[in-house]
Coordinates of C-alpha atoms in Angstrom, one line a residue:
M1 CA -1.4 106.6 1.8
T2 CA -0.2 103.1 2.7
T3 CA -2.4 100.9 4.8
T4 CA -0.9 98.4 7.2
R5 CA -2.8 95.2 8.2
R6 CA -3.3 94.8 11.9
G7 CA -3.0 91.6 13.8
G8 CA 0.3 90.3 12.4
P9 CA 3.1 90.9 10.0
A10 CA 2.3 91.8 6.4
G11 CA 2.5 88.9 4.0
P12 CA 3.7 88.9 0.4
V13 CA 2.0 91.4 -1.8
D14 CA 0.8 90.4 -5.3
G15 CA 0.9 92.7 -8.3
D16 CA -2.3 94.4 -7.4
G17 CA -0.9 95.4 -4.0
Q18 CA -3.1 92.7 -2.2
A19 CA -1.6 90.4 0.3
S20 CA -1.0 86.9 -1.1
R21 CA -3.2 84.1 0.3
R22 CA -0.6 81.3 -0.2
P23 CA 0.2 79.5 3.0
T24 CA 3.5 80.3 4.8
R25 CA 5.9 77.2 4.9
Q26 CA 7.4 76.5 8.3
S27 CA 11.2 76.5 8.3
A28 CA 12.8 73.0 7.9
G29 CA 14.5 73.3 11.3
G30 CA 11.3 73.6 13.2
A31 CA 9.9 70.6 15.2
L32 CA 7.2 69.8 17.7
P33 CA 8.4 69.9 21.3
A34 CA 9.2 66.4 22.7
D35 CA 6.5 66.7 25.4
S36 CA 3.9 68.0 22.9
P37 CA 0.5 66.3 23.7
L38 CA -0.1 65.8 20.0
A39 CA 3.2 64.0 19.5
R40 CA 2.6 61.8 22.5
E41 CA -0.9 61.0 21.3
L42 CA 0.4 60.0 17.8
L43 CA 3.2 57.8 19.3
D44 CA 0.8 56.1 21.7
G45 CA -1.5 55.3 18.9
L46 CA 1.1 53.2 17.0
A47 CA 0.8 49.4 16.9
E48 CA 4.5 49.2 17.2
A49 CA 6.5 49.7 20.4
V50 CA 8.8 52.7 20.1
L51 CA 11.9 53.5 22.2
T52 CA 14.2 56.4 21.7
T53 CA 17.7 56.9 23.2
D54 CA 19.9 59.9 23.5
E55 CA 23.6 60.2 22.7
T56 CA 24.5 58.3 25.9
G57 CA 22.2 55.4 25.0
R58 CA 19.7 56.1 27.7
V59 CA 16.0 55.8 27.0
T60 CA 14.3 59.2 26.4
L61 CA 10.9 58.1 25.2
V62 CA 8.6 55.0 25.7
N63 CA 5.3 54.9 23.9
A64 CA 2.2 53.2 25.2
R65 CA 2.8 50.0 23.2
A66 CA 6.3 49.8 24.5
A67 CA 5.1 50.1 28.0
D68 CA 2.8 47.1 27.4
L69 CA 5.4 44.8 25.7
L70 CA 8.5 46.0 27.7
P71 CA 7.3 47.2 31.1
E72 CA 10.8 46.9 32.5
I73 CA 12.1 49.6 30.2
V74 CA 11.4 53.2 31.3
A75 CA 12.8 56.6 30.5
G76 CA 16.3 57.0 31.9
V77 CA 17.3 53.3 31.6
E78 CA 20.5 52.5 29.8
L79 CA 19.2 50.4 27.0
S80 CA 22.4 48.2 26.7
R81 CA 21.7 47.0 30.2
C82 CA 18.0 46.6 30.0
P83 CA 16.4 43.3 31.3
V84 CA 15.5 42.2 27.7
A85 CA 18.7 40.3 27.0
A86 CA 18.3 40.1 23.2
L87 CA 17.7 43.9 22.9
A88 CA 20.5 44.7 25.3
R89 CA 22.9 42.5 23.3
A90 CA 21.8 44.1 20.0
V91 CA 22.5 47.6 21.4
S92 CA 25.9 46.6 22.7
D93 CA 26.9 44.9 19.5
G94 CA 25.6 47.7 17.3
S95 CA 23.1 45.3 15.6
E96 CA 20.3 46.7 13.5
S97 CA 17.7 44.1 14.7
F98 CA 16.8 41.5 17.3
D99 CA 14.4 38.6 18.0
A100 CA 13.3 37.7 21.5
E101 CA 10.9 35.7 23.6
H102 CA 9.6 38.0 26.4
H103 CA 6.8 37.3 28.8
G104 CA 5.5 34.6 26.5
R105 CA 5.5 36.8 23.4
R106 CA 7.6 36.7 20.3
L107 CA 9.2 40.2 19.7
R108 CA 11.1 41.5 16.7
G109 CA 12.8 44.9 16.7
G110 CA 14.7 47.1 14.3
R111 CA 16.8 50.2 14.8
R112 CA 16.8 53.5 13.0
Q113 CA 19.3 56.3 13.5
L114 CA 18.0 59.8 14.3
A115 CA 19.8 63.1 14.3
G116 CA 23.1 63.1 16.1
S117 CA 23.8 59.9 17.9
R118 CA 20.2 59.3 18.9
Y119 CA 18.4 56.1 17.9
A120 CA 14.8 54.9 17.7
W121 CA 13.9 51.2 18.2
Y122 CA 10.7 49.9 16.7
V123 CA 9.5 46.6 18.2
R124 CA 6.6 44.4 16.9
D125 CA 4.7 41.6 18.5
V126 CA 5.0 38.7 16.0
T127 CA 3.5 36.0 18.2
E128 CA 0.4 35.4 16.1
E129 CA 2.4 35.6 12.9
H130 CA 4.8 32.9 14.2
A131 CA 1.9 30.9 15.5
R132 CA 0.3 30.9 12.0
T133 CA 3.6 29.9 10.4
D134 CA 4.2 27.2 12.9
A135 CA 0.6 25.9 12.4
L136 CA 1.1 25.8 8.7
L137 CA 4.4 24.0 9.0
A138 CA 2.9 21.5 11.5
E139 CA 0.0 20.8 9.1
R140 CA 2.3 20.3 6.2
S141 CA 4.4 17.9 8.4
R142 CA 1.2 16.0 9.4
T143 CA 0.1 15.8 5.8
A144 CA 3.5 14.5 4.7
F145 CA 3.5 11.9 7.5
L146 CA 0.0 10.6 6.6
A147 CA 1.0 10.5 2.9
Q148 CA 4.1 8.5 3.7
A149 CA 2.2 6.3 6.1
G150 CA -0.5 5.6 3.5
S151 CA 2.1 4.8 0.8
R152 CA 4.1 2.4 3.1
L153 CA 1.0 0.7 4.5
G154 CA -0.4 0.3 1.1
L155 CA 2.6 -1.8 0.1
S156 CA 2.2 -4.2 3.0
L157 CA 0.0 -7.2 2.1
H158 CA 1.2 -9.5 4.9
R159 CA -0.3 -9.2 8.3
D160 CA 2.9 -9.3 10.3
Q161 CA 4.6 -6.9 7.9
T162 CA 1.7 -4.5 8.3
L163 CA 2.1 -4.6 12.1
R164 CA 5.9 -4.0 11.8
T165 CA 5.3 -1.1 9.4
T166 CA 2.7 0.5 11.7
A167 CA 5.0 0.4 14.7
T168 CA 8.0 1.7 12.9
L169 CA 6.2 4.6 11.2
A170 CA 4.9 5.9 14.5
V171 CA 8.4 6.3 16.0
P172 CA 9.7 8.9 16.6
Y173 CA 7.2 11.2 14.9
L174 CA 4.2 10.3 17.1
A175 CA 5.9 8.7 20.1
D176 CA 9.1 7.3 21.5
A177 CA 7.7 3.7 21.5
A178 CA 4.7 2.2 19.6
V179 CA 3.0 -1.1 20.2
A180 CA 0.6 -2.5 17.6
L181 CA -1.7 -5.2 18.9
L182 CA -3.6 -7.5 16.6
R183 CA -7.1 -8.4 17.7
P184 CA -7.0 -12.2 18.6
P185 CA -9.3 -14.4 16.4
A186 CA -11.0 -15.9 19.5
P187 CA -11.2 -18.5 20.7
A188 CA -8.2 -19.9 18.8
E189 CA -5.8 -17.3 20.2
P190 CA -7.2 -15.9 23.5
H191 CA -4.3 -13.3 23.9
P192 CA -3.4 -10.7 21.3
R193 CA 0.0 -10.7 19.6
W194 CA 1.9 -7.4 19.7
T195 CA 4.7 -5.8 17.7
R196 CA 6.7 -3.1 19.3
Y197 CA 9.3 -0.6 18.0
A198 CA 11.0 1.9 20.2
D199 CA 13.4 4.8 19.4
G200 CA 16.9 3.4 19.3
E201 CA 15.9 -0.3 18.7
P202 CA 17.5 -1.9 15.6
A203 CA 14.3 -3.6 14.6
P204 CA 10.7 -4.3 15.8
V205 CA 10.1 -7.1 18.3
T206 CA 7.0 -9.2 18.8
G207 CA 5.4 -10.9 21.7
L208 CA 2.2 -12.2 23.2
A209 CA 0.2 -10.0 25.5
G210 CA -1.2 -11.4 28.7
P211 CA -4.5 -10.5 30.3
E212 CA -2.7 -8.2 32.8
L213 CA -1.7 -5.8 30.0
T214 CA -5.2 -5.3 28.5
T215 CA -6.7 -4.7 31.9
A216 CA -3.9 -2.4 33.2
V217 CA -3.9 0.0 30.2
P218 CA -7.0 2.2 30.1
G219 CA -9.0 1.9 26.9
L220 CA -7.0 -1.1 25.5
D221 CA -9.5 -3.7 26.2
E222 CA -12.3 -1.6 24.6
A223 CA -10.1 -0.8 21.5
L224 CA -9.4 -4.6 21.0
D225 CA -13.1 -5.5 21.4
G226 CA -14.2 -3.0 18.8
V227 CA -16.0 -0.7 21.1
P228 CA -16.2 2.7 19.3
T229 CA -14.0 5.0 21.4
E230 CA -11.9 8.0 20.7
P231 CA -8.2 7.9 21.7
S232 CA -7.5 9.7 24.9
P233 CA -4.1 10.4 26.5
W234 CA -3.2 8.6 29.7
P235 CA -0.7 10.8 31.7
D236 CA 1.6 9.5 34.4
A237 CA 1.5 5.9 33.3
E238 CA 3.1 3.4 35.6
V239 CA 6.1 1.5 34.4
A240 CA 4.8 -1.8 35.8
D241 CA 1.6 -1.5 33.7
L242 CA 3.6 -1.4 30.4
A243 CA 6.7 -3.4 31.5
A244 CA 5.7 -6.4 29.3
V245 CA 5.8 -4.4 26.1
L246 CA 8.4 -1.7 26.7
P247 CA 12.2 -2.3 26.2
Q248 CA 14.5 -2.5 29.2
G249 CA 15.9 0.9 30.1
F250 CA 13.0 2.8 28.4
G251 CA 12.4 4.7 31.7
R252 CA 9.2 6.0 33.1
P253 CA 6.5 6.7 30.5
G254 CA 5.2 10.2 30.4
T255 CA 2.0 10.0 28.4
V256 CA 0.3 6.9 26.8
L257 CA -2.3 7.1 24.0
V258 CA -4.4 4.2 23.0
S259 CA -6.2 4.3 19.7
P260 CA -8.4 1.7 18.1
M261 CA -7.4 0.4 14.6
P262 CA -10.8 0.0 13.0
G263 CA -11.4 -2.4 10.2
P264 CA -14.4 -3.0 7.9
G265 CA -15.8 -5.7 10.1
G266 CA -14.9 -4.2 13.5
S267 CA -11.7 -3.6 15.3
A268 CA -8.6 -4.9 13.6
G269 CA -6.4 -4.1 16.6
A270 CA -5.1 -1.3 18.8
L271 CA -2.2 1.1 18.6
V272 CA -0.5 2.1 21.9
L273 CA 1.8 5.2 21.7
V274 CA 4.1 5.9 24.5
R275 CA 6.1 9.2 25.1
R276 CA 8.9 9.4 27.6
A277 CA 8.4 11.6 30.7
G278 CA 10.6 14.4 29.2
R279 CA 8.5 14.8 26.1
A280 CA 5.4 17.0 25.8
G281 CA 2.1 15.1 26.1
F282 CA -0.4 14.6 23.3
D283 CA -2.3 17.8 22.4
P284 CA -5.6 17.6 20.5
R285 CA -3.9 17.8 17.2
D286 CA -1.6 14.9 18.1
V287 CA -4.6 12.9 19.2
E288 CA -6.4 13.6 15.9
L289 CA -3.3 12.6 13.9
A290 CA -2.9 9.4 15.9
R291 CA -6.6 8.6 15.3
E292 CA -6.2 9.1 11.6
F293 CA -3.0 7.1 11.4
A294 CA -4.5 4.3 13.4
A295 CA -7.5 4.2 11.1
R296 CA -5.2 3.9 8.0
A297 CA -3.2 1.2 9.8
G298 CA -6.5 -0.7 10.6
A299 CA -7.6 -0.5 7.0
A300 CA -4.2 -1.8 5.8
L301 CA -4.3 -4.6 8.4
A302 CA -7.8 -5.6 7.3
A303 CA -6.6 -5.7 3.7
A304 CA -3.6 -7.8 4.7
E305 CA -5.9 -10.2 6.6
L306 CA -8.2 -10.5 3.6
Y307 CA -5.2 -11.0 1.3
G308 CA -3.9 -13.7 3.6
E309 CA -7.2 -15.5 3.6
Q310 CA -7.4 -15.3 -0.2
A311 CA -3.8 -16.4 -0.6
H312 CA -4.5 -19.4 1.7
L313 CA -7.6 -20.4 -0.3
A314 CA -5.6 -20.0 -3.5
R315 CA -2.9 -22.2 -2.2
V316 CA -5.4 -24.8 -1.3
L317 CA -7.1 -24.5 -4.7
Q318 CA -3.7 -24.5 -6.4
T319 CA -2.6 -27.7 -4.6
S320 CA -5.8 -29.4 -5.6
L321 CA -5.8 -28.2 -9.2
L322 CA -2.2 -28.2 -10.3
P323 CA -1.4 -31.1 -12.7
P324 CA -0.5 -34.1 -10.7
E325 CA 2.7 -36.1 -10.7
L326 CA 2.2 -38.7 -13.3
P327 CA 2.1 -42.3 -12.1
S328 CA 4.3 -45.0 -13.4
V329 CA 2.6 -47.3 -15.9
P330 CA 4.5 -50.4 -17.0
G331 CA 5.3 -50.4 -20.7
V332 CA 4.2 -46.8 -21.1
G333 CA 6.3 -43.6 -21.0
M334 CA 4.4 -40.3 -20.2
A335 CA 5.2 -36.7 -19.6
G336 CA 3.0 -33.6 -19.1
G337 CA 3.4 -29.9 -19.6
Y338 CA 1.4 -27.0 -18.2
R339 CA 1.4 -23.2 -18.4
A340 CA -1.4 -21.0 -16.8
A341 CA -2.5 -17.9 -18.6
G342 CA -0.5 -15.1 -17.0
D343 CA -1.8 -16.2 -13.5
T344 CA 0.7 -16.0 -10.6
L345 CA -1.4 -18.6 -8.8
R346 CA -0.6 -21.0 -11.7
I347 CA -4.1 -22.3 -11.9
G348 CA -6.3 -22.2 -15.0
G349 CA -8.8 -24.0 -17.2
D350 CA -6.5 -26.5 -19.0
F351 CA -5.6 -29.8 -17.4
Y352 CA -4.4 -33.3 -17.9
E353 CA -5.0 -36.3 -15.7
V354 CA -3.8 -40.0 -15.6
F355 CA -5.6 -42.8 -13.7
P356 CA -3.7 -46.1 -13.7
H357 CA -5.5 -49.4 -13.6
S358 CA -4.5 -53.1 -13.8
R359 CA -4.3 -53.2 -17.7
G360 CA -2.8 -49.8 -18.2
A361 CA -4.3 -46.3 -17.5
L362 CA -7.0 -43.8 -18.3
F363 CA -5.9 -40.4 -19.4
A364 CA -7.7 -37.1 -19.9
V365 CA -6.6 -33.8 -21.5
G366 CA -9.2 -31.0 -21.3
D367 CA -9.8 -27.3 -21.7
V368 CA -12.7 -25.6 -19.9
S369 CA -14.1 -22.3 -21.1
G370 CA -12.8 -19.1 -19.4
R371 CA -9.6 -18.3 -17.5
G372 CA -8.3 -17.9 -14.0
V373 CA -10.1 -19.0 -10.8
G374 CA -13.5 -19.4 -12.5
A375 CA -12.1 -21.8 -15.0
A376 CA -10.1 -23.5 -12.3
V377 CA -13.3 -24.2 -10.4
L378 CA -14.9 -26.0 -13.4
T379 CA -11.6 -27.8 -14.0
G380 CA -11.8 -29.1 -10.4
R381 CA -15.4 -30.3 -11.0
V382 CA -14.5 -32.1 -14.2
R383 CA -11.5 -33.8 -12.6
Q384 CA -13.4 -34.8 -9.5
S385 CA -16.2 -36.2 -11.6
L386 CA -13.7 -38.2 -13.7
Q387 CA -12.1 -39.5 -10.5
T388 CA -15.5 -40.8 -9.3
L389 CA -17.0 -42.0 -12.6
R390 CA -13.9 -44.0 -13.6
L391 CA -14.7 -46.4 -10.7
V392 CA -17.8 -47.5 -12.5
E393 CA -16.9 -47.1 -16.2
Q394 CA -13.4 -47.3 -17.9
R395 CA -14.5 -47.3 -21.5
P396 CA -13.7 -43.9 -22.9
L397 CA -16.8 -43.3 -25.0
E398 CA -19.2 -44.5 -22.3
L399 CA -17.3 -42.6 -19.7
I400 CA -17.5 -39.3 -21.6
H401 CA -21.2 -39.7 -21.9
L402 CA -21.5 -40.2 -18.2
L403 CA -19.4 -37.1 -17.6
N404 CA -21.5 -35.0 -20.0
R405 CA -24.7 -36.0 -18.1
T406 CA -23.0 -35.2 -14.7
L407 CA -21.9 -31.7 -15.8
F408 CA -25.1 -30.9 -17.6
D409 CA -27.3 -31.9 -14.7
A410 CA -25.3 -29.6 -12.2
P411 CA -27.8 -27.1 -10.7
D412 CA -25.8 -24.0 -11.9
A413 CA -24.8 -25.4 -15.3
A414 CA -27.3 -23.3 -17.3
R415 CA -26.5 -20.2 -15.3
R416 CA -22.7 -20.5 -15.8
S417 CA -23.0 -21.6 -19.5
Q418 CA -19.5 -23.2 -19.2
L419 CA -18.4 -26.2 -21.2
T420 CA -15.3 -28.3 -21.7
T421 CA -13.5 -29.7 -24.6
L422 CA -12.0 -33.1 -23.7
L423 CA -9.9 -36.0 -24.9
L424 CA -10.5 -39.1 -22.9
G425 CA -8.3 -42.1 -23.6
S426 CA -7.6 -45.6 -22.4
L427 CA -4.1 -47.1 -22.6
E428 CA -3.6 -50.9 -22.7
R429 CA -0.3 -52.7 -23.0
G430 CA -0.1 -55.2 -25.8
P431 CA 2.5 -57.7 -26.9
A432 CA 4.0 -55.2 -29.2
G433 CA 3.3 -51.7 -28.1
V434 CA 0.4 -49.8 -26.7
D435 CA -3.3 -49.8 -27.8
I436 CA -5.2 -46.6 -27.3
R437 CA -8.9 -45.9 -27.5
I438 CA -9.7 -42.1 -27.5
A439 CA -13.1 -40.5 -27.1
G440 CA -13.4 -36.9 -28.3
G441 CA -15.5 -34.0 -27.0
G442 CA -14.8 -31.1 -29.4
H443 CA -11.0 -31.1 -28.6
P444 CA -8.1 -30.6 -31.0
A445 CA -7.1 -33.9 -32.6
P446 CA -4.0 -35.5 -30.9
L447 CA -0.9 -36.0 -33.1
L448 CA 0.9 -39.3 -33.7
V449 CA 4.6 -38.9 -34.0
T450 CA 6.2 -42.1 -35.5
A451 CA 9.7 -43.2 -34.8
A452 CA 10.5 -42.4 -38.5
G453 CA 9.6 -38.7 -37.8
S454 CA 6.2 -38.4 -39.5
V455 CA 3.5 -36.5 -37.8
V456 CA -0.2 -37.3 -38.5
P457 CA -3.4 -36.2 -36.7
V458 CA -5.7 -38.8 -35.1
P459 CA -9.2 -37.4 -36.0
V460 CA -11.6 -37.9 -33.1
G461 CA -14.3 -35.1 -33.3
G462 CA -17.3 -35.0 -31.0
M463 CA -19.1 -32.2 -29.3
P464 CA -18.0 -30.2 -26.2
V465 CA -18.8 -31.8 -22.8
G466 CA -21.5 -30.2 -20.7
A467 CA -23.0 -28.2 -23.6
L468 CA -26.0 -30.3 -24.5
A469 CA -27.8 -33.1 -22.8
D470 CA -27.9 -35.2 -26.0
A471 CA -24.4 -34.3 -27.2
R472 CA -22.7 -36.7 -29.6
F473 CA -19.2 -37.9 -29.1
A474 CA -16.8 -40.0 -31.2
E475 CA -14.1 -42.5 -30.6
A476 CA -10.9 -43.4 -32.4
R477 CA -8.3 -46.1 -32.0
V478 CA -4.5 -45.9 -32.5
H479 CA -1.6 -48.3 -31.9
L480 CA 1.8 -47.1 -30.7
D481 CA 4.8 -49.2 -31.7
P482 CA 7.9 -48.9 -29.6
G483 CA 9.4 -45.4 -30.4
D484 CA 6.0 -44.0 -31.5
L485 CA 4.5 -41.1 -29.4
L486 CA 1.1 -39.6 -29.1
L487 CA 0.7 -35.9 -28.1
A488 CA -2.6 -34.6 -26.8
Y489 CA -2.6 -30.8 -26.3
T490 CA -5.0 -27.8 -25.7
D491 CA -5.5 -25.0 -28.2
G492 CA -3.4 -22.7 -26.1
V493 CA -0.4 -24.2 -28.0
T494 CA -1.6 -23.6 -31.5
E495 CA -3.3 -20.2 -30.8
A496 CA -0.3 -18.7 -29.0
T497 CA 0.4 -15.2 -30.5
G498 CA 3.6 -13.3 -29.9
G499 CA 2.3 -9.8 -30.1
P500 CA 4.4 -7.2 -32.0
V501 CA 7.1 -9.8 -33.0
H502 CA 4.8 -12.6 -34.1
V503 CA 1.4 -11.3 -34.9
E504 CA 0.1 -14.6 -36.2
K505 CA -0.7 -17.7 -34.3
F506 CA 1.8 -20.5 -33.6
G507 CA -0.5 -22.8 -35.6
E508 CA -0.7 -26.5 -36.1
H509 CA 1.9 -26.5 -38.9
R510 CA 4.6 -25.1 -36.6
L511 CA 3.6 -27.6 -33.9
R512 CA 4.0 -30.5 -36.4
A513 CA 7.3 -29.1 -37.6
A514 CA 8.5 -28.9 -33.9
L515 CA 7.3 -32.5 -33.3
A516 CA 9.0 -33.8 -36.4
A517 CA 12.3 -32.2 -35.3
A518 CA 11.9 -33.8 -31.9
A519 CA 10.9 -37.3 -33.1
G520 CA 12.7 -40.0 -31.1
L521 CA 13.1 -38.0 -28.0
P522 CA 11.7 -39.3 -24.7
P523 CA 8.3 -37.8 -23.7
A524 CA 9.8 -35.5 -21.0
A525 CA 12.4 -34.1 -23.4
L526 CA 9.9 -33.6 -26.1
V527 CA 7.4 -31.8 -23.9
D528 CA 10.2 -29.5 -22.5
R529 CA 11.3 -28.6 -26.1
L530 CA 7.7 -27.8 -27.2
L531 CA 7.1 -25.6 -24.2
R532 CA 10.4 -23.8 -24.9
V533 CA 9.5 -23.3 -28.5
V534 CA 6.1 -21.9 -27.6
D535 CA 7.6 -19.6 -25.0
E536 CA 10.0 -18.2 -27.5
W537 CA 7.2 -17.6 -30.0
L538 CA 5.2 -15.7 -27.3
G539 CA 8.2 -13.5 -26.4
G540 CA 6.8 -12.8 -23.0
Q541 CA 3.4 -11.8 -24.2
A542 CA 0.1 -12.8 -22.5
H543 CA -1.2 -16.2 -23.5
D544 CA -3.9 -18.7 -23.0
D545 CA -3.7 -21.7 -20.8
V546 CA -1.5 -24.5 -22.2
A547 CA -1.6 -28.2 -21.3
M548 CA -0.1 -31.2 -23.1
L549 CA 0.4 -34.9 -22.4
A550 CA 2.8 -37.1 -24.3
V551 CA 2.5 -40.9 -24.3
C552 CA 4.8 -43.4 -25.9
A553 CA 5.3 -47.2 -26.0
S554 CA 8.4 -47.9 -24.0
T555 CA 11.1 -49.8 -25.8
P556 CA 11.5 -53.3 -24.1
T557 CA 14.7 -53.7 -22.2

């Protein structure tokens, strides 16, 4: 007897005659009804907005997210004529996607074809995504701007050039016009100088700010006085307040931002940024960027000020320490040569000096220990001491003793441990040539070049000046016949080393050979030739200070 299951159709039967428990697959053509509560719940739970259209292009379904983002689109609306212009245009053109700004949101949609001529549009809100991208791009742009500003400002070592660079860098990235004001060094300059650059101007312009400007612009007086203030925008600025620093035809300012330019010792100046009325104002990120830029400009300006002061001091020092123009001494021909040791200021520790007197002249050639500015300071002390002491003593040996006592008794002599090698000579005209007395203080022996071309040293000896209180010095005498020449030089000549090309020193033997080849030349020509020979030997390599003085007996005319 066959048993039939109640409650529904019989399912497949297995080999034992039992009904199979495998699930029954729904036919492929089956679908949930369009108004099914479950389908609606699923669609409304999506993060994307979903719109579907029928064969005529009318909207048949709007999920909850679509109702939020696109409230104007409801069921029955013809999508190609909907109020969302970008979407309507995409439907009309048959495009697969669209981007739109709608109700302050950024929307991006894509189309997918359904069965028949029906379509579904999926729309996403990408506002936050775009905001993150825009913020990243803006931050990269700010970083690139500050990097460029730091590089450009770092190359500016002149105060006025730094102000011009500051003004030009700020336009148009930060503002339509920028005015950099330098804090006046009161009371010498009661009013600040300004440098302005505006968009469209061919070059920056400068001027002098009157008191009406600093009082009319909020925060400017405080920024120049060094009062710690944060930059704050000033909206709706009046043209009259800024007329003195804005170009003609600039128009009404929209927003003005004043930022201090801080320096190590206080305010270096102030930066005024002006945007036209049609441009957006300064948001907090702009204010922070302006503050950072102004801080870098202030640091560069302070560095330029310091460099300017040092350059001025160096020029004064250079003027006082450079070898002097040699005086004219009757019956005597003289020429000097000088090279500082790789120092662009052209000051160093080697020197020569000539002091004329009624019978002839005193001369000195010296080499102080060290290089650069420190050596130059001691050089100045030695030269000034000689300038004074020669008024009371003109005999070389006695004069060098006085100089030694003067230098050794200086309060900081022991601390500095600096000394000087020196040749100190006296020239006196005679009936047939020049008589020379030379006192030596540990300096290389001068070389006598005769008219016949022989080169012989004049041994002097002695100990360095300023090293010992009871230092011993020596004296030698030499006579120059007409045509003879005496060369006093520092060891920078003989110790010149040419590096990879000439690894050995120039040496005294090469110096003697060069002098022998130049015998008979006037002192100036001989010194020029020696300097050229030494320069060629160096081959552009670093070298020690070089000084030389050539003296000859003039041929009677």
